[in-house]
Short mmCIF file of C-alpha atoms in Angstrom, two decimals:
data_model
loop_
_atom_site.label_atom_id
_atom_site.label_comp_id
_atom_site.label_asym_id
_atom_site.label_seq_id
_atom_site.Cartn_x
_atom_site.Cartn_y
_atom_site.Cartn_z
CA UNK A 21 44.43 -19.36 31.29
CA UNK A 22 40.79 -18.65 30.40
CA UNK A 23 39.80 -15.19 29.16
CA UNK A 24 36.29 -13.90 28.48
CA UNK A 25 35.24 -11.60 25.64
CA UNK A 26 31.92 -9.94 26.45
CA UNK A 27 30.03 -8.85 23.33
CA UNK A 28 28.08 -5.61 23.16
CA UNK A 29 24.66 -7.26 22.91
CA UNK A 30 25.19 -9.74 25.76
CA UNK A 31 25.45 -7.45 28.75
CA UNK A 32 24.24 -9.97 31.31
CA UNK A 33 25.85 -11.80 34.22
CA UNK A 34 23.69 -14.78 33.32
CA UNK A 35 25.88 -15.78 30.35
CA UNK A 36 27.74 -19.05 30.77
CA UNK A 37 31.24 -17.59 30.45
CA UNK A 38 30.70 -15.51 33.59
CA UNK A 39 28.65 -18.13 35.41
CA UNK A 40 31.22 -20.88 34.84
CA UNK A 41 34.11 -18.75 36.10
CA UNK A 42 32.31 -17.10 39.01
CA UNK A 43 34.40 -18.87 41.68
CA UNK A 44 37.70 -17.55 40.32
CA UNK A 45 36.67 -14.24 38.79
CA UNK A 46 39.59 -12.37 40.35
CA UNK A 47 41.94 -14.47 38.25
CA UNK A 48 39.84 -14.44 35.06
CA UNK A 49 40.55 -11.61 32.59
CA UNK A 50 37.50 -10.09 30.88
CA UNK A 51 37.53 -7.75 27.90
CA UNK A 52 34.94 -5.53 26.20
CA UNK A 53 35.81 -3.77 22.95
CA UNK A 54 34.28 -0.82 21.15
CA UNK A 55 35.21 -1.04 17.48
CA UNK A 56 35.04 2.22 15.53
CA UNK A 57 34.99 0.31 12.27
CA UNK A 58 32.00 -1.72 13.46
CA UNK A 59 30.20 1.49 14.37
CA UNK A 60 30.65 2.67 10.79
CA UNK A 61 29.44 -0.51 9.09
CA UNK A 62 26.02 1.09 8.65
CA UNK A 63 24.57 4.56 8.94
CA UNK A 64 23.42 3.76 12.46
CA UNK A 65 21.04 6.02 14.31
CA UNK A 66 23.28 8.00 16.61
CA UNK A 67 21.17 7.19 19.66
CA UNK A 68 21.69 3.49 19.00
CA UNK A 69 25.46 3.96 19.07
CA UNK A 70 25.16 5.86 22.34
CA UNK A 71 22.90 3.23 23.89
CA UNK A 72 25.14 0.27 23.04
CA UNK A 73 28.44 1.88 23.95
CA UNK A 74 27.17 3.52 27.11
CA UNK A 75 25.54 0.27 28.22
CA UNK A 76 28.83 -1.55 27.55
CA UNK A 77 30.81 0.96 29.61
CA UNK A 78 28.34 0.76 32.46
CA UNK A 79 28.39 -3.04 32.38
CA UNK A 80 32.19 -3.05 32.47
CA UNK A 81 32.02 -0.80 35.51
CA UNK A 82 29.52 -3.17 37.14
CA UNK A 83 31.79 -6.17 36.52
CA UNK A 84 34.76 -4.31 37.99
CA UNK A 85 32.75 -3.53 41.11
CA UNK A 86 32.04 -7.25 41.35
CA UNK A 87 35.81 -7.99 41.32
CA UNK A 88 36.12 -9.21 37.73
CA UNK A 89 39.44 -8.31 36.07
CA UNK A 90 38.07 -6.09 33.31
CA UNK A 91 39.83 -4.46 30.36
CA UNK A 92 37.84 -1.97 28.29
CA UNK A 93 39.21 -1.01 24.88
CA UNK A 94 38.14 1.63 22.38
CA UNK A 95 39.88 0.79 19.12
CA UNK A 96 39.66 0.87 15.36
CA UNK A 97 38.88 -2.83 15.11
CA UNK A 98 38.30 -5.84 17.35
CA UNK A 99 41.29 -8.02 16.58
CA UNK A 100 44.14 -5.61 17.42
CA UNK A 101 43.26 -4.98 21.08
CA UNK A 102 42.05 -8.58 21.43
CA UNK A 103 45.40 -10.01 20.31
CA UNK A 104 47.34 -7.64 22.57
CA UNK A 105 45.16 -8.53 25.59
CA UNK A 106 45.48 -12.27 24.91
CA UNK A 107 49.25 -11.95 24.81
CA UNK A 108 49.51 -9.80 27.93
CA UNK A 109 47.41 -12.20 30.01
CA UNK A 110 48.83 -15.37 28.41
CA UNK A 111 45.33 -16.57 27.58
CA UNK A 112 45.10 -20.02 26.06
CA UNK A 113 41.29 -20.29 25.82
CA UNK A 114 39.01 -17.42 24.81
CA UNK A 115 35.39 -17.95 25.89
CA UNK A 116 32.62 -16.11 24.03
CA UNK A 117 28.85 -16.39 24.16
CA UNK A 118 27.91 -17.55 20.66
CA UNK A 119 26.84 -14.42 18.77
CA UNK A 120 23.20 -14.47 17.80
CA UNK A 121 23.85 -12.40 14.68
CA UNK A 122 25.27 -14.71 12.03
CA UNK A 123 27.51 -12.15 10.23
CA UNK A 124 29.31 -11.34 13.47
CA UNK A 125 29.71 -15.02 14.30
CA UNK A 126 31.33 -15.56 10.91
CA UNK A 127 33.58 -12.56 11.54
CA UNK A 128 34.87 -14.06 14.79
CA UNK A 129 35.27 -17.47 13.18
CA UNK A 130 37.36 -15.87 10.44
CA UNK A 131 39.86 -14.38 12.90
CA UNK A 132 43.40 -15.63 12.43
CA UNK A 133 43.83 -18.16 15.24
CA UNK A 134 47.59 -18.17 14.66
CA UNK A 135 47.60 -14.41 15.17
CA UNK A 136 45.50 -14.70 18.33
CA UNK A 137 47.48 -17.75 19.46
CA UNK A 138 44.68 -19.26 21.54
CA UNK A 139 41.66 -21.56 21.32
CA UNK A 140 38.21 -19.97 20.86
CA UNK A 141 35.34 -21.62 22.75
CA UNK A 142 31.78 -20.62 21.87
CA UNK A 143 29.30 -21.11 24.72
CA UNK A 144 25.55 -21.50 24.36
CA UNK A 145 23.52 -18.32 24.27
CA UNK A 146 20.89 -18.64 26.99
CA UNK A 147 19.17 -15.36 26.26
CA UNK A 148 16.16 -17.05 24.64
CA UNK A 149 13.65 -19.43 26.18
CA UNK A 150 13.97 -21.76 23.20
CA UNK A 151 17.45 -22.58 21.97
CA UNK A 152 17.92 -22.60 18.22
CA UNK A 153 18.29 -26.38 18.28
CA UNK A 154 15.06 -26.78 20.24
CA UNK A 155 13.19 -24.64 17.73
CA UNK A 156 14.53 -26.72 14.84
CA UNK A 157 13.37 -29.90 16.59
CA UNK A 158 9.91 -28.38 17.06
CA UNK A 159 9.76 -27.14 13.46
CA UNK A 160 10.77 -30.47 11.91
CA UNK A 161 7.95 -32.21 13.72
CA UNK A 162 5.36 -29.90 12.17
CA UNK A 163 3.53 -29.85 8.87
CA UNK A 164 3.22 -26.08 9.29
CA UNK A 165 5.26 -23.56 11.27
CA UNK A 166 2.68 -20.96 12.22
CA UNK A 167 3.62 -18.59 15.00
CA UNK A 168 0.30 -19.30 16.70
CA UNK A 169 1.15 -22.99 17.01
CA UNK A 170 4.61 -22.19 18.34
CA UNK A 171 3.22 -19.68 20.81
CA UNK A 172 0.77 -22.21 22.21
CA UNK A 173 3.57 -24.76 22.52
CA UNK A 174 5.57 -22.18 24.46
CA UNK A 175 2.67 -21.39 26.78
CA UNK A 176 2.37 -25.10 27.60
CA UNK A 177 6.09 -25.77 27.89
CA UNK A 178 6.80 -22.91 30.28
CA UNK A 179 3.39 -22.97 31.98
CA UNK A 180 2.61 -19.35 31.19
CA UNK A 181 -1.00 -18.16 31.65
CA UNK A 182 -2.11 -21.76 31.90
CA UNK A 183 -4.61 -23.59 34.07
CA UNK A 184 -3.53 -27.22 33.87
CA UNK A 185 -3.39 -27.78 30.10
CA UNK A 186 -5.86 -25.06 29.16
CA UNK A 187 -5.25 -21.34 28.62
CA UNK A 188 -6.45 -18.97 31.31
CA UNK A 189 -9.77 -17.46 30.32
CA UNK A 190 -10.47 -20.30 27.92
CA UNK A 191 -8.86 -18.57 24.90
CA UNK A 192 -5.32 -18.59 23.54
CA UNK A 193 -5.41 -15.01 22.31
CA UNK A 194 -7.47 -11.88 22.50
CA UNK A 195 -6.48 -10.21 19.25
CA UNK A 196 -10.04 -9.14 18.51
CA UNK A 197 -10.00 -7.01 21.68
CA UNK A 198 -6.57 -5.56 20.89
CA UNK A 199 -7.32 -3.69 17.69
CA UNK A 200 -9.30 -0.73 18.97
CA UNK A 201 -8.86 2.50 16.99
CA UNK A 202 -7.70 5.55 18.94
CA UNK A 203 -10.41 7.61 20.58
CA UNK A 204 -10.32 11.37 20.88
CA UNK A 205 -8.68 12.85 23.96
CA UNK A 206 -6.96 9.66 25.04
CA UNK A 207 -4.80 10.26 28.10
CA UNK A 208 -1.62 8.34 27.41
CA UNK A 209 1.12 7.77 30.01
CA UNK A 210 4.37 9.63 29.60
CA UNK A 211 7.36 7.34 29.09
CA UNK A 212 9.90 6.97 31.86
CA UNK A 213 13.06 8.81 30.83
CA UNK A 214 16.58 9.09 32.20
CA UNK A 215 19.00 12.00 32.08
CA UNK A 216 22.45 11.08 30.74
CA UNK A 217 25.01 10.51 33.49
CA UNK A 218 28.70 11.30 33.12
CA UNK A 219 29.49 8.09 31.24
CA UNK A 220 26.61 8.52 28.81
CA UNK A 221 27.50 12.15 28.24
CA UNK A 222 31.06 11.12 27.39
CA UNK A 223 29.71 8.68 24.80
CA UNK A 224 27.45 11.38 23.34
CA UNK A 225 30.44 13.69 22.94
CA UNK A 226 32.47 10.80 21.47
CA UNK A 227 29.81 10.10 18.83
CA UNK A 228 29.70 13.82 18.00
CA UNK A 229 33.46 14.09 17.76
CA UNK A 230 34.03 11.04 15.61
CA UNK A 231 31.02 11.69 13.34
CA UNK A 232 30.14 8.02 13.09
CA UNK A 233 26.81 8.87 11.48
CA UNK A 234 24.70 11.84 10.53
CA UNK A 235 21.39 10.02 10.90
CA UNK A 236 19.00 10.65 13.75
CA UNK A 237 18.90 13.26 16.48
CA UNK A 238 21.55 12.65 19.11
CA UNK A 239 19.92 14.66 21.87
CA UNK A 240 17.90 14.60 23.98
CA UNK A 241 19.01 11.07 24.84
CA UNK A 242 16.62 9.58 27.40
CA UNK A 243 17.15 5.82 27.19
CA UNK A 244 18.26 3.72 30.17
CA UNK A 245 21.76 2.26 29.96
CA UNK A 246 21.99 -0.10 32.95
CA UNK A 247 20.22 -3.20 34.18
CA UNK A 248 18.80 -1.26 37.12
CA UNK A 249 17.30 1.32 34.77
CA UNK A 250 15.96 -1.43 32.51
CA UNK A 251 14.26 -3.00 35.53
CA UNK A 252 12.75 0.39 36.37
CA UNK A 253 11.39 0.59 32.81
CA UNK A 254 9.79 -2.84 33.22
CA UNK A 255 8.23 -1.91 36.58
CA UNK A 256 6.97 1.40 35.18
CA UNK A 257 5.37 -0.37 32.23
CA UNK A 258 3.59 -2.87 34.46
CA UNK A 259 2.19 -0.13 36.70
CA UNK A 260 1.34 2.62 34.23
CA UNK A 261 1.00 1.11 30.76
CA UNK A 262 0.08 -2.58 30.90
CA UNK A 263 -3.60 -2.14 31.90
CA UNK A 264 -4.42 -0.35 28.62
CA UNK A 265 -1.65 -1.84 26.49
CA UNK A 266 -3.72 -4.50 24.76
CA UNK A 267 -6.72 -2.42 23.83
CA UNK A 268 -4.74 0.30 22.03
CA UNK A 269 -1.58 -1.55 21.04
CA UNK A 270 -2.28 -1.05 17.32
CA UNK A 271 -3.37 2.60 17.56
CA UNK A 272 -1.35 5.55 16.23
CA UNK A 273 -1.77 9.19 17.26
CA UNK A 274 0.06 12.27 16.01
CA UNK A 275 2.75 13.32 18.45
CA UNK A 276 2.32 10.20 20.59
CA UNK A 277 5.52 8.22 20.19
CA UNK A 278 5.12 5.47 22.77
CA UNK A 279 1.43 5.27 23.78
CA UNK A 280 1.13 2.30 26.20
CA UNK A 281 4.02 0.37 24.69
CA UNK A 282 6.69 -1.06 26.97
CA UNK A 283 9.92 0.26 25.36
CA UNK A 284 11.49 -2.93 26.66
CA UNK A 285 12.85 -4.45 23.44
CA UNK A 286 16.17 -2.49 23.43
CA UNK A 287 16.99 -3.82 26.89
CA UNK A 288 15.94 -7.37 26.07
CA UNK A 289 18.09 -7.37 22.95
CA UNK A 290 21.14 -6.04 24.84
CA UNK A 291 20.80 -8.58 27.64
CA UNK A 292 19.94 -6.02 30.32
CA UNK A 293 16.64 -7.85 30.82
CA UNK A 294 15.95 -11.57 30.55
CA UNK A 295 12.81 -12.71 28.67
CA UNK A 296 11.65 -14.95 31.50
CA UNK A 297 11.82 -12.15 34.07
CA UNK A 298 9.75 -9.92 31.79
CA UNK A 299 7.12 -12.63 31.28
CA UNK A 300 7.00 -13.47 34.98
CA UNK A 301 6.62 -9.81 35.93
CA UNK A 302 3.64 -9.49 33.59
CA UNK A 303 2.02 -12.72 34.77
CA UNK A 304 2.56 -11.83 38.44
CA UNK A 305 0.93 -8.45 37.91
CA UNK A 306 -2.05 -10.16 36.30
CA UNK A 307 -2.64 -12.36 39.32
CA UNK A 308 -1.92 -9.72 41.97
CA UNK A 309 -3.68 -6.75 40.38
CA UNK A 310 -6.41 -8.46 38.36
CA UNK A 311 -5.28 -6.73 35.16
CA UNK A 312 -7.18 -7.18 31.88
CA UNK A 313 -6.27 -10.54 30.36
CA UNK A 314 -6.28 -9.12 26.83
CA UNK A 315 -3.44 -6.73 27.75
CA UNK A 316 -1.46 -9.31 29.69
CA UNK A 317 -1.78 -12.01 27.03
CA UNK A 318 -1.13 -9.51 24.23
CA UNK A 319 2.19 -8.46 25.70
CA UNK A 320 3.32 -11.96 26.66
CA UNK A 321 2.55 -13.00 23.08
CA UNK A 322 5.10 -10.45 21.85
CA UNK A 323 7.88 -11.84 24.05
CA UNK A 324 7.07 -15.56 24.33
CA UNK A 325 5.57 -15.77 20.84
CA UNK A 326 6.88 -13.23 18.36
CA UNK A 327 10.39 -12.68 19.73
CA UNK A 328 11.14 -16.36 20.23
CA UNK A 329 9.60 -17.28 16.88
CA UNK A 330 11.65 -14.70 14.96
CA UNK A 331 14.83 -15.96 16.59
CA UNK A 332 13.88 -19.55 15.81
CA UNK A 333 13.18 -18.86 12.14
CA UNK A 334 16.50 -16.99 11.90
CA UNK A 335 18.34 -19.96 13.40
CA UNK A 336 16.45 -22.36 11.12
CA UNK A 337 17.95 -20.57 8.11
CA UNK A 338 21.47 -21.51 9.19
CA UNK A 339 22.26 -23.53 6.09
CA UNK A 340 20.38 -21.28 3.67
CA UNK A 341 21.20 -17.97 5.38
CA UNK A 342 22.80 -16.26 2.38
CA UNK A 343 19.88 -17.31 0.21
CA UNK A 344 17.39 -16.00 2.77
CA UNK A 345 19.10 -12.61 3.07
CA UNK A 346 18.76 -12.15 -0.70
CA UNK A 347 15.18 -13.43 -0.94
CA UNK A 348 12.91 -11.26 -3.08
CA UNK A 349 9.77 -13.22 -3.94
CA UNK A 350 8.04 -10.31 -5.66
CA UNK A 351 11.25 -9.30 -7.48
CA UNK A 352 10.99 -5.71 -6.22
CA UNK A 353 13.90 -3.48 -7.24
CA UNK A 354 12.92 0.15 -6.64
CA UNK A 355 15.42 2.12 -4.59
CA UNK A 356 14.50 3.09 -1.04
CA UNK A 357 12.88 6.55 -1.19
CA UNK A 358 15.05 9.31 0.27
CA UNK A 359 12.39 10.28 2.80
CA UNK A 360 13.16 7.16 4.84
CA UNK A 361 16.39 8.93 5.75
CA UNK A 362 14.83 12.42 5.88
CA UNK A 363 11.21 12.70 6.99
CA UNK A 364 10.91 16.24 5.62
CA UNK A 365 11.09 14.86 2.08
CA UNK A 366 7.61 13.30 2.15
CA UNK A 367 4.23 15.01 2.24
CA UNK A 368 2.39 11.80 3.22
CA UNK A 369 1.49 12.61 6.81
CA UNK A 370 1.54 9.04 8.15
CA UNK A 371 5.06 8.51 6.84
CA UNK A 372 6.20 11.97 7.88
CA UNK A 373 4.92 11.47 11.44
CA UNK A 374 6.40 7.99 11.80
CA UNK A 375 9.75 8.79 10.21
CA UNK A 376 10.11 11.99 12.24
CA UNK A 377 9.53 9.90 15.34
CA UNK A 378 12.22 7.41 14.32
CA UNK A 379 14.67 10.25 13.67
CA UNK A 380 14.02 11.70 17.11
CA UNK A 381 13.95 8.59 19.32
CA UNK A 382 15.06 5.64 17.11
CA UNK A 383 11.81 3.86 17.92
CA UNK A 384 8.38 3.06 16.53
CA UNK A 385 5.89 0.50 17.72
CA UNK A 386 4.99 -2.67 15.81
CA UNK A 387 2.09 -1.26 13.76
CA UNK A 388 4.05 1.80 12.72
CA UNK A 389 6.81 -0.53 11.56
CA UNK A 390 4.58 -3.08 9.86
CA UNK A 391 1.62 -1.17 8.48
CA UNK A 392 3.21 2.19 7.68
CA UNK A 393 6.93 1.75 6.98
CA UNK A 394 6.95 -1.84 5.73
CA UNK A 395 3.57 -1.60 4.05
CA UNK A 396 4.47 1.38 1.90
CA UNK A 397 7.76 -0.18 0.78
CA UNK A 398 5.99 -3.44 -0.07
CA UNK A 399 3.19 -2.04 -2.19
CA UNK A 400 5.48 0.51 -3.85
CA UNK A 401 7.94 -2.22 -4.89
CA UNK A 402 11.02 -1.20 -2.89
CA UNK A 403 13.97 -3.57 -2.88
CA UNK A 404 13.58 -5.56 0.38
CA UNK A 405 17.32 -5.64 1.10
CA UNK A 406 17.54 -1.83 0.98
CA UNK A 407 14.61 -1.58 3.36
CA UNK A 408 16.10 -4.16 5.76
CA UNK A 409 19.36 -2.20 5.82
CA UNK A 410 17.45 0.95 6.74
CA UNK A 411 15.52 -0.76 9.54
CA UNK A 412 18.73 -2.29 10.90
CA UNK A 413 20.38 1.12 10.87
CA UNK A 414 17.51 3.24 12.15
CA UNK A 415 15.96 1.34 15.06
CA UNK A 416 17.46 1.24 18.52
CA UNK A 417 16.47 -2.40 19.08
CA UNK A 418 17.56 -3.69 15.65
CA UNK A 419 19.94 -6.60 15.13
CA UNK A 420 20.46 -9.00 12.27
CA UNK A 421 18.43 -11.81 13.85
CA UNK A 422 15.48 -9.47 14.33
CA UNK A 423 15.49 -7.62 11.05
CA UNK A 424 16.17 -10.43 8.61
CA UNK A 425 13.00 -12.21 9.66
CA UNK A 426 10.90 -9.21 10.65
CA UNK A 427 11.51 -7.13 7.51
CA UNK A 428 12.23 -9.69 4.81
CA UNK A 429 9.81 -12.32 6.07
CA UNK A 430 6.96 -10.58 7.85
CA UNK A 431 7.08 -7.07 6.41
CA UNK A 432 8.03 -7.70 2.77
CA UNK A 433 6.95 -11.32 2.24
CA UNK A 434 10.27 -11.65 0.43
CA UNK A 435 10.64 -15.26 1.60
CA UNK A 436 7.47 -16.27 -0.25
CA UNK A 437 5.54 -17.37 2.81
CA UNK A 438 8.01 -19.18 5.04
CA UNK A 439 7.15 -16.88 7.93
CA UNK A 440 3.79 -15.30 7.08
CA UNK A 441 0.79 -16.80 5.30
CA UNK A 442 0.03 -13.64 3.32
CA UNK A 443 1.60 -10.23 2.62
CA UNK A 444 0.78 -7.45 5.08
CA UNK A 445 -0.43 -5.07 2.38
CA UNK A 446 -3.10 -2.45 3.01
CA UNK A 447 -4.53 0.74 1.57
CA UNK A 448 -4.97 4.07 3.31
CA UNK A 449 -8.22 2.78 4.77
CA UNK A 450 -6.32 0.81 7.42
CA UNK A 451 -4.16 3.78 8.41
CA UNK A 452 -7.19 6.03 8.62
CA UNK A 453 -8.97 3.52 10.83
CA UNK A 454 -6.07 3.00 13.24
CA UNK A 455 -4.70 6.56 13.42
CA UNK A 456 -5.47 10.25 13.16
CA UNK A 457 -2.76 10.75 10.55
CA UNK A 458 -5.06 11.02 7.54
CA UNK A 459 -7.02 13.95 8.98
CA UNK A 460 -4.03 16.26 8.58
CA UNK A 461 -2.77 15.02 5.22
CA UNK A 462 -2.84 16.74 1.83
CA UNK A 463 -4.03 13.49 0.26
CA UNK A 464 -7.53 12.06 0.45
CA UNK A 465 -7.51 8.63 2.08
CA UNK A 466 -10.63 7.68 0.13
CA UNK A 467 -9.26 8.42 -3.37
CA UNK A 468 -7.29 5.92 -5.41
CA UNK A 469 -7.19 8.08 -8.52
CA UNK A 470 -7.14 11.81 -9.16
CA UNK A 471 -4.94 14.67 -7.98
CA UNK A 472 -5.53 14.02 -4.28
CA UNK A 473 -5.31 10.24 -4.43
CA UNK A 474 -3.37 8.82 -1.52
CA UNK A 475 -0.23 6.98 -2.72
CA UNK A 476 -1.09 4.15 -0.32
CA UNK A 477 -4.25 3.62 -2.37
CA UNK A 478 -2.94 3.59 -5.91
CA UNK A 479 0.16 1.67 -4.88
CA UNK A 480 -1.97 -0.90 -3.04
CA UNK A 481 -4.21 -1.62 -6.01
CA UNK A 482 -1.28 -1.51 -8.41
CA UNK A 483 0.53 -4.04 -6.18
CA UNK A 484 -2.44 -6.43 -6.26
CA UNK A 485 -2.88 -5.99 -9.99
CA UNK A 486 0.73 -6.44 -11.08
CA UNK A 487 1.23 -9.47 -8.81
CA UNK A 488 -2.23 -10.94 -9.40
CA UNK A 489 -1.02 -14.24 -10.81
CA UNK A 490 1.56 -14.78 -8.10
CA UNK A 491 -0.82 -13.88 -5.29
CA UNK A 492 -3.40 -16.39 -6.52
CA UNK A 493 -1.18 -19.15 -5.14
CA UNK A 494 -1.86 -17.82 -1.62
CA UNK A 495 -5.29 -18.98 -0.57
CA UNK A 496 -5.82 -16.14 1.91
CA UNK A 497 -5.51 -13.55 -0.87
CA UNK A 498 -8.34 -14.79 -3.09
CA UNK A 499 -11.06 -12.66 -1.49
CA UNK A 500 -8.93 -9.52 -1.74
CA UNK A 501 -8.02 -10.28 -5.36
CA UNK A 502 -11.67 -10.69 -6.24
CA UNK A 503 -12.16 -6.98 -5.51
CA UNK A 504 -9.96 -6.06 -8.48
CA UNK A 505 -12.71 -7.30 -10.77
CA UNK A 506 -14.82 -4.37 -9.61
CA UNK A 507 -12.28 -1.89 -10.96
CA UNK A 508 -12.60 -1.04 -14.64
CA UNK A 509 -9.68 -1.42 -17.00
CA UNK A 510 -9.43 2.37 -17.58
CA UNK A 511 -9.24 2.97 -13.82
CA UNK A 512 -6.62 0.24 -13.41
CA UNK A 513 -4.62 1.91 -16.16
CA UNK A 514 -4.89 5.24 -14.34
CA UNK A 515 -3.78 3.60 -11.09
CA UNK A 516 -0.72 2.17 -12.82
CA UNK A 517 0.02 5.53 -14.39
CA UNK A 518 -0.14 7.26 -10.99
CA UNK A 519 2.27 4.71 -9.52
CA UNK A 520 4.70 5.19 -12.40
CA UNK A 521 4.38 8.98 -12.17
CA UNK A 522 5.12 8.89 -8.45
CA UNK A 523 8.30 6.90 -9.01
CA UNK A 524 9.37 9.17 -11.86
CA UNK A 525 9.06 12.17 -9.56
CA UNK A 526 10.93 10.37 -6.77
CA UNK A 527 13.79 9.36 -9.02
CA UNK A 528 14.07 12.81 -10.63
CA UNK A 529 14.40 14.44 -7.19
CA UNK A 530 17.59 12.50 -6.40
#
């Protein structure tokens, strides 16, 4: 007897276990399990717990309506209800979509097979356009593994925005058109929101009752929890946000949480949307509505390029995974500042605005993540593993395969350049250019020393100075490093003193 265990981040009927047993679904037992212990592994944002568990309950209901024989368990752990269910249904083979997150895969592999008394069969995860094995084959044929090269290979392989073997418009990317600072009085679209139905409200009350976490606002909860709602989000994005997405995708405005961003990543990462359907919807809209190519290409790059590349790099680290998770190229060991968990504990407006947003909706767009949250931790010398744990806990679309590469590799350069060719480090000048945050801040974005010096400034120059020798090995950093020569030794000493003083104050407040 075959039984199917549906995991909480693979809520799709496209997975092989369901596809292969479609013709005899009425005789095939299916189980979904909420594990309380798993929900307490990290200090998860409470809205993330609600999203995952509500989406699971809705998916179970959808499978039942489609005549699958579904069991839904809420338990302390996974193995207890799993073993009971296997015994009751006399299951001899348990089919599971191979977990993308390596720690959870190892957890399943460590289960006592004698206790479960059945064979476990892992089926290929088809939720990415490139399988892990295909990415490894591509990577081993290359002298370099730049995302740009991989993205172009993907465009050609899947014939996305292509005209024969050439990119539409004659260019592979339009990044130069997609970095426009925010203008005054921009009219941004409101995000599509959903009111919690009865199932979601039950999950909200469950999370309250069990006190799984005290991080993040639980209500209002406005995320979609079904495939139909996820498809509505995609359609809404195409109609209302995509035309201006590219131009202002890097911009940040006080009080504007979503701008023209798609809010699609949580649904992609749960399996409620498939990457190919997202890409095809964007490409179809381009052809039918004559949308700006910079917006269309910019968004497809995030799905076909960035998302697939991050997954591929994660898979590539299969043999060296433990080493990668502990990578710390700069040897940074400062503790994560408390304000990452409580936005009211920082008076830096850019961080306060971004962290408040994360607390309220468990979301921030890619520049807020990279150039505010990651950037500060990098230049201030925060331990990359502590930061990765926070990102994994705080963001509604976060999973191990995303955050290991995105935070350790891209955000913190902890892998020494495997993923990125240089650290994404910047002073307050970048934040002032791409946002309105600095205009309402107590610090002066122009000052790197003095009482009103912005911490982003003195930490940035201190970062370059203290890692000068190491950064010289990265060719793309030489021009930036040459600017240190223009700073006098007394000023460099003052910059270092300000950085040390800031950390002394931070540590004394704990």
